[in-house]
């Protein structure tokens, strides 16, 4: 494996990142076909390429072995933003749109013991939801299926058993918002605006700073709310696992978890639906064989929702691929580019043993990879959402050709703004009645029911209150 070789100092002749001409990564070509851009960068520079991210030079790591090296070698590749030389020297533009998210100090941006302690807290707080035999785990599983059914029933009630829908605005986004509300123990008024603020932060829009501030404030209020009124939810269990957490720190942790739960998991749902709809044969085969876990692995391989992972900072000068990365340089490991290696090189020795779809980097790798309980939860949500969806429809067709799908523009997430489809439901679709699965000891309480109904009313407004994006794009 072509791993990095630690070296005391980079040779004087090797050009520093700041001195290289860089091409901007985020262009309309990148939005439309990032694969072609990764390929061109690879041909020009090899497995590590200098690129410009909104005016700031960054090493983009494209090769699978090099991405694995960066993800796994914690002592060389740091997460703490204070290692970033450009920032430490005050050379980052203060309004650089991607900075807002990186300045929120939470588990993702911690190293070593501080990071391990934060992961133990997460593990303990997420654990009960991971286990289908625990009341919390059982209830969450039942809730995801119920929410999926409710959303299809709403669609049938409002639009009819055949028509047009935007699977983003009318299925994946409200579904994940409902799951977040339930898992985090949120008051009902958390809404789509919060999801949009998380998008703005991740995509580095011009209002990323204020959007990050609003979302953080909302999660800090939630932390204070659950400290005063603990329940059977993730927020309360975080406090149980680490009573020392301040409202502000817990708010920051919830904020980051909400990014993954809402935005990333929602994208994974949409990307998986898309892979099935556009006829990805292997994804379809695994779906019809009932292997939903394999369906998700295949969709993640074809299109990982976290396309480019969080920045890492070099602790020392180091050779990576064909370049010298200097201490304090920033690198962004690209799962999407590395997956091209996996798909291209097949059974090559580069990918350890026989290639399996599980070699995908959709969950990351190394010490900061998606925690096992979160992975299980994410997988459960995606498989239930996708499985339930196809149970209800006899026909679903995208209304836009593949090359006209509207992708979000940003460095981290490869996700659709909307997925407009024409659909026909099986029969008249599920009814909007109380078909909730019950189990006497864990049946949702009256207040949980009221909460769900209140949320559904709000979602109805959100989903149908005005011209939908799908109608705008249905042509
Ligand atoms: C299908 C859904 C999901 C995908 C594809 C996904 C993907 C990822 C990836 C790629 C990373 C590593 C990022 C990096 O190293 O830069 C990560 C980390 C993380 N994910 Fe997930 N995730 C998903 C669902 C979830 C859910 C549901 C939660 C929580 C409820 C969650 C919580 C986290 C946390 C806390 C981290 C940070 C771990 C650390 O820094 O130690 N994820 N996830």
Coordinates of C-alpha atoms and ligand atoms in Angstrom, one line a residue:
X1 CA 0.0 0.0 0.0
X2 CA 1.2 3.4 -0.9
X3 CA 1.0 4.9 2.5
X4 CA 2.4 8.2 3.7
X5 CA 6.0 8.1 5.0
X6 CA 6.7 10.3 7.9
X7 CA 9.7 12.6 7.2
X8 CA 11.2 15.3 9.4
X9 CA 10.8 18.1 6.8
X10 CA 9.6 18.5 3.3
X11 CA 12.4 19.0 0.8
X12 CA 12.8 22.7 -0.1
X13 CA 12.1 22.0 -3.7
X14 CA 8.6 20.6 -3.1
X15 CA 6.1 23.4 -3.6
X16 CA 4.0 24.5 -0.6
X17 CA 0.2 24.3 -1.0
X18 CA -0.2 28.1 -0.9
X19 CA 2.3 28.6 -3.8
X20 CA 0.4 26.3 -6.2
X21 CA -2.1 27.5 -8.8
X22 CA -5.4 25.8 -7.8
X23 CA -8.5 25.3 -9.8
X24 CA -11.8 26.0 -7.9
X25 CA -13.5 22.7 -7.0
X26 CA -17.1 24.1 -6.8
X27 CA -18.1 24.8 -10.4
X28 CA -21.2 24.1 -12.3
X29 CA -19.3 21.2 -13.9
X30 CA -18.7 19.8 -10.4
X31 CA -22.4 20.1 -9.5
X32 CA -23.4 18.3 -12.6
X33 CA -20.7 15.6 -12.8
X34 CA -18.3 15.5 -9.9
X35 CA -17.0 12.1 -11.1
X36 CA -15.6 13.8 -14.2
X37 CA -13.9 16.5 -12.1
X38 CA -12.3 13.9 -9.8
X39 CA -11.0 12.0 -12.8
X40 CA -9.5 15.0 -14.4
X41 CA -7.8 16.1 -11.1
X42 CA -6.5 12.6 -10.7
X43 CA -5.0 12.6 -14.2
X44 CA -3.4 16.0 -13.7
X45 CA -2.1 15.6 -10.2
X46 CA -2.2 12.0 -9.1
X47 CA -4.0 10.8 -5.9
X48 CA -3.7 14.1 -4.1
X49 CA -4.7 17.4 -5.8
X50 CA -4.5 21.0 -4.8
X51 CA -7.9 22.7 -5.2
X52 CA -9.5 26.0 -4.2
X53 CA -12.5 25.8 -1.9
X54 CA -14.2 29.2 -2.1
X55 CA -10.9 30.9 -2.5
X56 CA -8.9 28.8 0.1
X57 CA -6.4 26.2 -1.1
X58 CA -6.9 22.7 0.2
X59 CA -5.4 19.3 -0.6
X60 CA -8.1 17.0 -2.0
X61 CA -7.3 13.4 -1.3
X62 CA -8.6 11.3 -4.2
X63 CA -6.9 7.8 -4.0
X64 CA -8.5 5.1 -1.9
X65 CA -5.2 4.1 -0.1
X66 CA -4.4 7.7 0.6
X67 CA -7.9 8.4 1.9
X68 CA -7.6 5.3 4.2
X69 CA -4.2 6.6 5.4
X70 CA -5.7 10.0 6.3
X71 CA -8.7 8.5 8.0
X72 CA -6.8 5.9 10.0
X73 CA -3.6 7.6 11.1
X74 CA -4.8 9.7 13.9
X75 CA -1.4 10.8 15.2
X76 CA -0.5 12.3 11.8
X77 CA -3.9 13.6 10.7
X78 CA -5.5 15.8 13.3
X79 CA -9.1 16.9 13.6
X80 CA -8.6 19.9 15.9
X81 CA -8.9 23.0 13.8
X82 CA -6.3 24.7 15.9
X83 CA -3.7 22.7 13.9
X84 CA -4.6 24.6 10.7
X85 CA -1.7 26.9 10.0
X86 CA -3.6 29.3 7.7
X87 CA -6.2 29.9 10.4
X88 CA -3.7 30.1 13.2
X89 CA -1.8 32.8 11.2
X90 CA -5.0 34.7 10.7
X91 CA -4.9 34.3 6.9
X92 CA -8.5 32.8 6.5
X93 CA -11.1 35.4 5.4
X94 CA -13.2 35.8 8.6
X95 CA -16.4 35.5 6.5
X96 CA -15.2 32.4 4.7
X97 CA -18.5 30.5 4.4
X98 CA -17.2 27.1 5.4
X99 CA -15.6 28.4 8.6
X100 CA -18.8 28.7 10.6
X101 CA -19.4 24.9 10.9
X102 CA -15.7 24.2 11.7
X103 CA -15.7 26.7 14.6
X104 CA -18.4 24.7 16.4
X105 CA -16.2 22.7 18.7
X106 CA -17.8 19.3 19.2
X107 CA -16.7 15.6 19.1
X108 CA -15.9 15.6 15.4
X109 CA -13.2 18.2 15.9
X110 CA -11.5 16.6 18.9
X111 CA -8.5 14.4 19.1
X112 CA -7.3 11.5 21.3
X113 CA -8.5 11.2 24.9
X114 CA -11.0 14.1 24.7
X115 CA -12.4 12.5 21.6
X116 CA -12.5 9.0 23.1
X117 CA -14.4 10.3 26.1
X118 CA -17.0 12.1 23.9
X119 CA -17.5 8.9 21.9
X120 CA -18.1 6.9 25.1
X121 CA -20.8 9.4 26.0
X122 CA -22.4 9.1 22.5
X123 CA -22.2 5.4 22.6
X124 CA -23.9 5.1 25.9
X125 CA -26.7 7.6 24.9
X126 CA -27.3 6.0 21.5
X127 CA -27.1 2.4 22.7
X128 CA -30.7 2.0 23.8
X129 CA -32.0 3.0 20.4
X130 CA -29.7 0.6 18.6
X131 CA -31.1 -2.4 20.3
X132 CA -34.4 -3.7 18.8
X133 CA -35.2 -5.5 22.1
X134 CA -35.0 -2.4 24.3
X135 CA -38.3 -0.4 24.6
X136 CA -36.6 2.7 23.1
X137 CA -35.2 0.7 20.1
X138 CA -38.5 -1.1 19.5
X139 CA -40.5 2.2 19.7
X140 CA -38.1 4.0 17.3
X141 CA -38.3 1.2 14.7
X142 CA -42.1 1.2 14.9
X143 CA -42.1 5.0 14.7
X144 CA -40.0 5.1 11.5
X145 CA -42.3 2.7 9.7
X146 CA -45.4 4.6 11.0
X147 CA -44.0 7.9 9.9
X148 CA -43.3 6.6 6.4
X149 CA -46.8 5.2 6.1
X150 CA -48.3 8.5 7.4
X151 CA -46.3 10.5 4.8
X152 CA -47.5 8.2 2.0
X153 CA -51.1 8.5 3.3
X154 CA -50.8 12.3 3.4
X155 CA -49.6 12.3 -0.2
X156 CA -52.6 10.1 -1.2
X157 CA -55.0 12.2 0.8
X158 CA -53.7 15.5 -0.7
X159 CA -52.7 14.6 -4.2
X160 CA -54.5 11.4 -5.0
X161 CA -53.5 7.8 -5.7
X162 CA -51.6 8.9 -8.8
X163 CA -49.8 12.1 -9.4
X164 CA -46.6 14.0 -9.0
X165 CA -44.5 14.3 -5.9
X166 CA -41.1 15.6 -4.8
X167 CA -39.6 12.8 -2.8
X168 CA -37.3 15.2 -1.0
X169 CA -39.9 17.8 0.2
X170 CA -42.7 15.3 0.6
X171 CA -40.9 12.2 1.9
X172 CA -37.3 12.1 3.0
X173 CA -37.1 15.5 4.6
X174 CA -40.3 15.4 6.7
X175 CA -39.5 11.8 7.6
X176 CA -36.1 12.6 9.0
X177 CA -37.5 15.7 10.7
X178 CA -40.1 13.4 12.4
X179 CA -37.4 10.9 13.4
X180 CA -35.2 13.7 14.8
X181 CA -38.1 15.2 16.8
X182 CA -38.8 11.8 18.3
X183 CA -35.1 10.7 18.9
X184 CA -34.0 14.0 20.3
X185 CA -37.1 14.7 22.3
X186 CA -37.7 18.0 20.5
X187 CA -40.6 20.3 21.0
X188 CA -42.8 20.2 18.0
X189 CA -41.9 23.6 16.7
X190 CA -38.6 22.4 15.3
X191 CA -39.3 22.6 11.6
X192 CA -38.0 22.6 8.0
X193 CA -36.2 25.9 8.6
X194 CA -33.9 24.0 10.9
X195 CA -33.1 21.5 8.2
X196 CA -32.5 24.3 5.7
X197 CA -30.1 26.0 8.2
X198 CA -28.1 22.7 8.4
X199 CA -27.9 22.7 4.6
X200 CA -26.8 26.3 4.5
X201 CA -24.0 25.5 7.0
X202 CA -22.8 22.4 5.2
X203 CA -23.0 23.9 1.7
X204 CA -21.2 27.1 2.7
X205 CA -23.9 29.4 1.4
X206 CA -23.5 33.2 1.9
X207 CA -25.6 33.0 5.0
X208 CA -23.8 30.0 6.5
X209 CA -22.7 32.0 9.6
X210 CA -26.2 33.2 10.7
X211 CA -27.7 29.8 9.8
X212 CA -25.2 28.0 12.0
X213 CA -25.9 30.5 14.9
X214 CA -29.7 29.9 14.6
X215 CA -29.3 26.1 14.6
X216 CA -26.9 26.1 17.5
X217 CA -29.2 28.3 19.5
X218 CA -32.1 26.0 18.8
X219 CA -30.2 22.9 20.1
X220 CA -28.9 24.8 23.1
X221 CA -32.5 25.6 24.0
X222 CA -33.4 21.9 23.5
X223 CA -30.5 20.9 25.9
X224 CA -31.8 23.2 28.6
X225 CA -35.4 22.0 28.0
X226 CA -34.4 18.3 28.5
X227 CA -32.2 19.1 31.5
X228 CA -35.3 20.5 33.2
X229 CA -37.6 17.8 31.9
X230 CA -35.7 14.5 31.2
X231 CA -37.4 11.9 29.0
X232 CA -36.6 8.7 27.1
X233 CA -34.7 10.5 24.4
X234 CA -31.1 10.9 23.1
X235 CA -30.8 14.4 24.6
X236 CA -31.7 13.2 28.1
X237 CA -29.5 10.1 27.8
X238 CA -26.5 12.3 26.8
X239 CA -27.0 14.2 30.1
X240 CA -27.3 10.9 32.0
X241 CA -24.1 9.6 30.4
X242 CA -22.2 12.9 31.2
X243 CA -23.9 15.1 33.7
X244 CA -21.0 17.6 33.4
X245 CA -22.1 18.6 29.9
X246 CA -23.1 22.2 29.8
X247 CA -26.2 23.2 27.8
X248 CA -23.9 24.9 25.3
X249 CA -21.7 21.9 24.8
X250 CA -24.6 19.5 24.6
X251 CA -26.2 21.9 22.1
X252 CA -23.1 21.7 20.0
X253 CA -23.1 17.8 20.1
X254 CA -26.8 17.7 19.3
X255 CA -26.2 20.1 16.4
X256 CA -23.6 17.8 14.8
X257 CA -25.7 14.7 15.4
X258 CA -28.7 16.5 13.8
X259 CA -26.5 17.1 10.7
X260 CA -26.0 13.4 10.3
X261 CA -29.4 12.3 11.3
X262 CA -31.3 14.8 9.3
X263 CA -29.3 15.9 6.4
X264 CA -26.9 12.9 5.8
X265 CA -29.4 10.2 6.6
X266 CA -32.1 12.0 4.6
X267 CA -29.7 12.2 1.6
X268 CA -28.9 8.5 2.0
X269 CA -32.7 7.8 1.7
X270 CA -33.0 10.0 -1.4
X271 CA -29.8 8.7 -3.0
X272 CA -30.9 5.1 -2.4
X273 CA -34.4 5.8 -3.9
X274 CA -32.7 7.4 -6.9
X275 CA -30.3 4.5 -7.5
X276 CA -33.3 2.2 -7.5
X277 CA -35.4 4.5 -9.7
X278 CA -32.7 5.1 -12.3
X279 CA -32.3 1.3 -12.7
X280 CA -29.0 0.6 -10.9
X281 CA -29.3 -3.1 -11.6
X282 CA -27.3 -4.4 -8.5
X283 CA -29.1 -2.0 -6.2
X284 CA -32.5 -3.2 -7.6
X285 CA -31.5 -6.8 -7.4
X286 CA -30.5 -6.6 -3.7
X287 CA -33.8 -4.7 -3.0
X288 CA -36.0 -7.3 -4.7
X289 CA -34.0 -10.1 -2.9
X290 CA -35.0 -8.3 0.4
X291 CA -31.4 -7.5 1.2
X292 CA -32.0 -4.0 2.2
X293 CA -28.7 -3.6 4.0
X294 CA -26.9 -4.6 0.8
X295 CA -29.1 -2.1 -1.1
X296 CA -27.8 0.7 1.1
X297 CA -24.2 -0.5 0.7
X298 CA -24.5 -0.4 -3.0
X299 CA -26.1 3.0 -3.1
X300 CA -23.4 4.3 -0.7
X301 CA -20.7 2.9 -3.0
X302 CA -22.3 4.5 -6.1
X303 CA -23.0 7.8 -4.4
X304 CA -21.8 8.4 -0.8
X305 CA -23.9 11.1 0.9
X306 CA -20.8 12.5 2.7
X307 CA -18.9 12.9 -0.6
X308 CA -15.9 14.8 0.9
X309 CA -15.2 14.2 4.5
X310 CA -14.2 16.7 7.1
X311 CA -10.9 18.4 7.0
X312 CA -7.8 16.9 8.6
X313 CA -4.7 18.8 9.5
X314 CA -1.1 17.4 9.1
X315 CA 0.7 17.2 12.4
X316 CA 4.1 17.0 10.6
X317 CA 5.4 17.3 7.1
X318 CA 4.5 14.1 5.3
X319 CA 4.6 12.6 1.8
X320 CA 1.1 11.6 0.6
X321 CA 0.7 10.2 -2.9
X322 CA 2.9 12.3 -5.1
X323 CA 3.0 15.5 -3.0
X324 CA 4.5 16.8 0.2
X325 CA 1.9 18.0 2.7
X326 CA 3.4 20.4 5.2
X327 CA 2.6 20.5 8.9
X328 CA -0.5 22.5 9.4
X329 CA -1.8 22.0 5.9
X330 CA -5.5 21.1 5.4
X331 CA -6.6 18.0 3.5
X332 CA -10.1 16.8 2.6
X333 CA -10.5 13.1 2.1
X334 CA -12.9 12.3 -0.7
X335 CA -15.0 9.2 -0.3
X336 CA -16.7 9.9 -3.6
X337 CA -13.3 10.0 -5.5
X338 CA -11.9 7.0 -3.5
X339 CA -15.0 5.0 -4.5
X340 CA -14.0 5.4 -8.1
X341 CA -10.8 3.5 -7.3
X342 CA -12.9 0.7 -5.7
X343 CA -15.2 0.5 -8.6
X344 CA -12.3 0.7 -11.2
X345 CA -9.7 -1.5 -9.6
X346 CA -12.1 -4.2 -8.5
X347 CA -10.0 -7.0 -7.0
X348 CA -6.7 -5.2 -7.1
X349 CA -4.3 -5.7 -4.2
X350 CA -4.9 -2.1 -3.2
X351 CA -8.1 -3.0 -1.5
X352 CA -6.8 -5.6 0.9
X353 CA -8.8 -8.7 0.4
X354 CA -11.6 -9.4 -2.0
X355 CA -13.6 -6.2 -2.7
X356 CA -16.9 -6.2 -0.9
X357 CA -19.5 -3.5 -1.1
X358 CA -18.7 -3.1 2.6
X359 CA -15.3 -1.6 1.7
X360 CA -17.2 1.6 0.9
X361 CA -16.3 4.7 2.9
X362 CA -19.9 5.9 3.2
X363 CA -19.5 5.6 7.0
X364 CA -16.0 6.9 7.1
X365 CA -13.1 4.9 8.6
X366 CA -10.7 5.0 11.6
X367 CA -11.3 6.6 15.0
X368 CA -13.9 9.2 13.7
X369 CA -16.0 6.8 11.6
X370 CA -19.7 6.9 12.2
X371 CA -20.2 5.3 15.7
X372 CA -21.6 1.8 15.5
X373 CA -24.9 2.7 17.2
X374 CA -25.4 5.6 14.8
X375 CA -24.6 3.4 11.8
X376 CA -27.1 0.9 12.9
X377 CA -29.7 3.6 13.4
X378 CA -28.9 5.3 10.1
X379 CA -29.1 1.9 8.3
X380 CA -32.3 1.1 10.0
X381 CA -33.9 4.4 9.0
X382 CA -32.7 4.1 5.4
X383 CA -33.8 0.5 4.9
X384 CA -37.2 1.2 6.6
X385 CA -37.8 4.4 4.6
X386 CA -36.8 2.7 1.3
X387 CA -38.5 -0.6 2.0
X388 CA -41.8 1.0 3.2
X389 CA -41.8 3.4 0.2
X390 CA -41.7 0.6 -2.4
X391 CA -44.3 -1.3 -0.5
X392 CA -46.8 1.4 -1.3
X393 CA -46.2 2.2 -4.9
X394 CA -46.9 0.2 -8.1
X395 CA -45.1 2.8 -10.2
X396 CA -42.6 5.5 -9.6
X397 CA -40.7 7.3 -12.4
X398 CA -38.4 10.3 -12.2
X399 CA -39.9 13.2 -14.2
X400 CA -36.4 14.6 -15.1
X401 CA -33.7 12.9 -17.2
X402 CA -30.8 11.9 -15.1
X403 CA -28.5 14.6 -16.4
X404 CA -31.0 17.3 -15.4
X405 CA -31.4 16.3 -11.8
X406 CA -30.9 19.3 -9.5
X407 CA -28.0 18.5 -7.2
X408 CA -27.0 20.7 -4.3
X409 CA -23.9 22.7 -4.7
X410 CA -21.3 22.3 -1.9
X411 CA -18.1 20.6 -0.9
X412 CA -19.4 18.0 1.6
X413 CA -22.8 16.6 0.6
X414 CA -23.7 15.0 -2.7
X415 CA -27.5 15.3 -2.4
X416 CA -30.5 16.3 -4.5
X417 CA -32.4 19.5 -3.9
X418 CA -35.5 17.6 -5.0
X419 CA -36.4 14.3 -6.6
X420 CA -39.5 14.9 -8.7
X421 CA -41.4 11.7 -9.7
X422 CA -44.7 10.6 -11.2
X423 CA -46.3 7.9 -9.1
X424 CA -49.1 5.4 -8.8
X425 CA -50.0 4.0 -5.4
X426 CA -50.9 0.4 -4.7
X427 CA -54.7 0.6 -4.3
X428 CA -55.6 3.9 -2.7
X429 CA -52.5 3.9 -0.5
X430 CA -52.4 3.6 3.3
X431 CA -55.3 5.4 5.1
X432 CA -54.6 8.3 7.4
X433 CA -56.0 6.3 10.3
X434 CA -54.6 5.0 13.5
X435 CA -52.8 2.0 12.3
X436 CA -50.1 2.3 14.9
X437 CA -48.4 -0.9 16.1
X438 CA -48.9 -1.3 19.8
X439 CA -47.2 -3.2 22.5
X440 CA -48.8 -2.4 25.7
X441 CA -45.6 -1.8 27.7
X442 CA -44.1 0.5 25.1
X443 CA -47.1 2.0 23.3
X444 CA -46.6 5.7 22.6
X445 CA -48.1 7.9 25.3
X446 CA -51.0 10.3 24.6
X447 CA -48.7 13.2 24.6
X448 CA -46.4 11.5 22.1
X449 CA -49.5 10.9 19.9
X450 CA -50.5 14.5 20.2
X451 CA -47.0 15.5 19.4
X452 CA -47.1 13.3 16.2
X453 CA -50.4 14.7 15.2
X454 CA -49.3 18.3 15.7
X455 CA -46.2 17.5 13.7
X456 CA -48.2 16.0 10.9
X457 CA -50.4 19.0 10.8
X458 CA -47.3 21.2 10.5
X459 CA -45.9 18.9 7.9
X460 CA -49.1 19.0 5.8
X461 CA -48.7 22.7 5.6
X462 CA -45.0 22.3 4.8
X463 CA -45.6 19.7 2.1
X464 CA -48.6 21.1 0.4
X465 CA -48.8 24.7 1.4
X466 CA -48.0 26.3 -1.9
X467 CA -46.7 25.2 -5.2
X468 CA -44.4 22.3 -4.7
X469 CA -40.9 22.1 -6.1
X470 CA -41.9 18.9 -7.9
X471 CA -44.7 20.7 -9.7
X472 CA -42.3 23.4 -10.6
X473 CA -40.0 20.8 -12.2
X474 CA -42.5 18.4 -13.6
X475 CA -42.8 20.5 -16.7
Ligands
LIG1 C1 -27.0 6.7 6.6 C2 -26.7 7.6 7.4 C3 -25.4 8.1 7.8 C4 -24.2 8.2 7.1 C5 -24.0 7.9 5.6 C6 -23.2 8.7 8.0 C7 -21.9 8.9 7.6 C8 -20.9 9.4 8.5 C9 -19.5 9.6 8.1 C10 -18.9 9.5 6.7 C11 -18.9 10.0 9.2 C12 -17.3 10.4 9.3 C13 -17.1 11.7 8.8 C14 -15.6 12.1 8.8 O1 -14.8 11.3 9.3 O2 -15.3 13.2 8.4 C15 -19.8 10.0 10.3 C16 -19.5 10.4 11.6 C17 -20.5 10.6 12.6 N1 -21.8 10.2 12.5 FE1 -22.7 9.3 11.0 N2 -23.7 8.8 9.3 C18 -25.0 8.5 9.2 C19 -26.0 8.4 10.2 C20 -25.7 8.9 11.5 C21 -26.7 9.1 12.5 C22 -28.1 8.6 12.4 C23 -26.1 9.6 13.6 C24 -26.6 10.0 15.0 C25 -27.8 9.9 15.4 C26 -24.7 9.8 13.2 C27 -23.7 10.4 14.1 C28 -22.4 10.5 13.7 C29 -21.4 11.1 14.6 C30 -21.7 11.5 16.0 C31 -20.2 11.1 13.9 C32 -18.8 11.7 14.4 C33 -17.9 10.6 14.9 C34 -16.6 11.2 15.4 O3 -16.1 12.2 15.0 O4 -16.0 10.5 16.2 N3 -24.5 9.4 12.0 N4 -21.0 9.6 9.9

